[in-house]
Coordinates of C-alpha atoms in Angstrom, one line a residue:
X1 CA -98.3 -64.6 -66.9
X2 CA -100.7 -66.0 -64.3
X3 CA -103.2 -66.7 -67.0
X4 CA -100.6 -68.6 -69.0
X5 CA -99.9 -70.8 -66.0
X6 CA -103.6 -71.5 -65.5
X7 CA -104.1 -72.2 -69.2
X8 CA -101.2 -74.7 -69.1
X9 CA -102.7 -76.4 -66.0
X10 CA -105.9 -77.0 -68.1
X11 CA -103.8 -79.2 -70.4
X12 CA -102.3 -81.4 -67.7
X13 CA -103.9 -84.7 -66.8
X14 CA -106.5 -83.9 -64.1
X15 CA -105.0 -86.5 -61.6
X16 CA -101.5 -85.1 -62.1
X17 CA -102.9 -81.5 -61.8
X18 CA -104.6 -82.4 -58.5
X19 CA -101.5 -84.0 -57.2
X20 CA -99.4 -80.9 -58.1
X21 CA -101.9 -78.5 -56.5
X22 CA -102.0 -80.7 -53.3
X23 CA -98.2 -80.6 -53.1
X24 CA -98.1 -76.8 -53.6
X25 CA -100.8 -76.5 -50.9
X26 CA -98.9 -78.7 -48.4
X27 CA -95.7 -76.9 -49.1
X28 CA -97.3 -73.5 -48.3
X29 CA -98.9 -74.9 -45.1
X30 CA -95.6 -76.3 -44.0
X31 CA -93.8 -73.1 -44.8
X32 CA -96.4 -71.1 -42.8
X33 CA -96.2 -73.5 -39.9
X34 CA -92.4 -73.3 -39.7
X35 CA -92.5 -69.5 -40.0
X36 CA -95.0 -69.3 -37.3
X37 CA -93.0 -71.5 -34.9
X38 CA -89.9 -69.4 -35.7
X39 CA -91.8 -66.2 -34.8
X40 CA -92.9 -67.9 -31.5
X41 CA -89.3 -68.7 -30.6
X42 CA -88.1 -65.2 -31.5
X43 CA -90.9 -63.6 -29.4
X44 CA -90.2 -66.0 -26.5
X45 CA -86.4 -65.1 -26.7
X46 CA -87.1 -61.4 -26.8
X47 CA -89.4 -61.6 -23.7
X48 CA -86.7 -63.6 -21.8
X49 CA -84.0 -61.3 -23.2
X50 CA -82.2 -64.5 -24.2
X51 CA -79.4 -63.4 -26.6
X52 CA -78.0 -67.0 -26.8
X53 CA -81.2 -68.1 -28.6
X54 CA -80.3 -65.9 -31.5
X55 CA -76.8 -67.5 -32.0
X56 CA -77.0 -70.3 -34.5

């Protein structure tokens, strides 16, 4: 299946392909950043034994 996606990407206009890949890359970076910040908040709350921090 992965090869099919790569084969299809070869048929896309190179400029559009680059734009799509850049968007995917940025989405992954943002997702990783948000996840990392959330882990930091969780770790901080656990260290401080702050139960209220876990109530949303």
